[in-house]
Amino acid sequence: MARAQGLAFHLLRRALSSSTPKPRLLVQSITPSISSYTHHQSSSRPRPISLALAGALSFSVAISTAALAKEPPSPDLLPRNVVLYQYEACPFCNKVKAFLDYHDIPYEVVEVNPLSKKEIKWSEYKKVPILTVDGDPLVDSSDIIEKLSNRIHPEEPVLVDDEGKKWRRWVDDHLVHVLSPNIYRNTSEALESFEYITSHGNFSFTERLTVKYAGAAAMYFVSKNLKKKYNITDERAALYEAAETWVDALDGRNFLGGSKPNLADLAVFGVLRPIRHLRAGRDMVDNTHIGEWYTRMETAVGESSRIMS
């Protein structure tokens, strides 16, 4: 692992000028933190030929069901000034955005440059997401969501929901770590992923080209070693298995939360949303049963509540 990371960093150093901040920051900022890879038994249900047809047939039902599920909090409990410091493709940042969007909490976004991180120089915490709520900084996606949820739903303490806690931990400890080997599976998919990252990120024209090609090369090698480290022999199979594990957890319910999404639904949806229209996400929907739930979640979460400047 260390040897491959060294090669990745060497590629970045050669591509970036000496005046550019250390390239290691790019790899650290895009690769999720590592934890144990948990093996789940594959679902015994047969794989669908395609979920496109099933999604189309259930679309009207999904809309009517999900539309009833959304219950915006009382305006008196909403924070007044919310700013999210993020990387556009960061799964943990997207968890926070899914929560904010679902609860119609307006927020501004500050895109952090993963090379310089100049946008968060003011903070002792040097990772994203950072969310400032009425001037107070909150860090760590799960902690941010718990504190906001307890604030806007004081009658529904987060820690009481044991099932939700279990699956939120699964998202952080397993699901996010299946993503990198999939979106950087080969050079083509690595370039596709970095095209998405650089088109949304805070990059100059030169940085965009450098980050796209050097970053894609670096992460391609890193993803190969993640597969070895966590005994992933087939990254697509691992992604499909994770999707089916989540569908099994739903146990026939529209959402894990029942008639409306809970924090676990929002966490799974949030980390999957950035990859949905990449090749890995398209393959996941076409080859598993997760598509109908995902469609319901898209409708339930609704439009982004981001304040566009």
Short mmCIF file of C-alpha atoms in Angstrom, two decimals, residues 21 30 32 57 65 73 79 87 96 99 108 130 137 171 179 192 214 218 220 278:
data_model
loop_
_atom_site.label_atom_id
_atom_site.label_comp_id
_atom_site.label_asym_id
_atom_site.label_seq_id
_atom_site.Cartn_x
_atom_site.Cartn_y
_atom_site.Cartn_z
CA PRO A 21 0.93 22.89 -2.48
CA ILE A 30 -10.44 12.51 -2.11
CA PRO A 32 -12.19 8.29 2.25
CA LEU A 57 -43.58 1.29 -13.74
CA THR A 65 -45.60 7.99 -1.54
CA PRO A 73 -39.30 21.27 10.47
CA PRO A 79 -30.82 27.77 11.75
CA TYR A 87 -15.46 19.00 -1.89
CA VAL A 96 -24.67 16.45 5.00
CA PHE A 99 -29.87 16.02 5.18
CA GLU A 108 -24.36 28.32 1.13
CA ILE A 130 -17.14 21.76 7.99
CA PRO A 137 -18.44 25.45 13.27
CA VAL A 171 -22.39 3.60 5.61
CA LEU A 179 -16.83 3.37 -3.76
CA GLU A 192 -14.58 10.20 -15.80
CA ALA A 214 -2.38 13.35 -12.46
CA ALA A 218 -2.70 8.45 -8.76
CA TYR A 220 -6.10 4.42 -10.14
CA LEU A 278 -20.98 7.79 -13.31
#
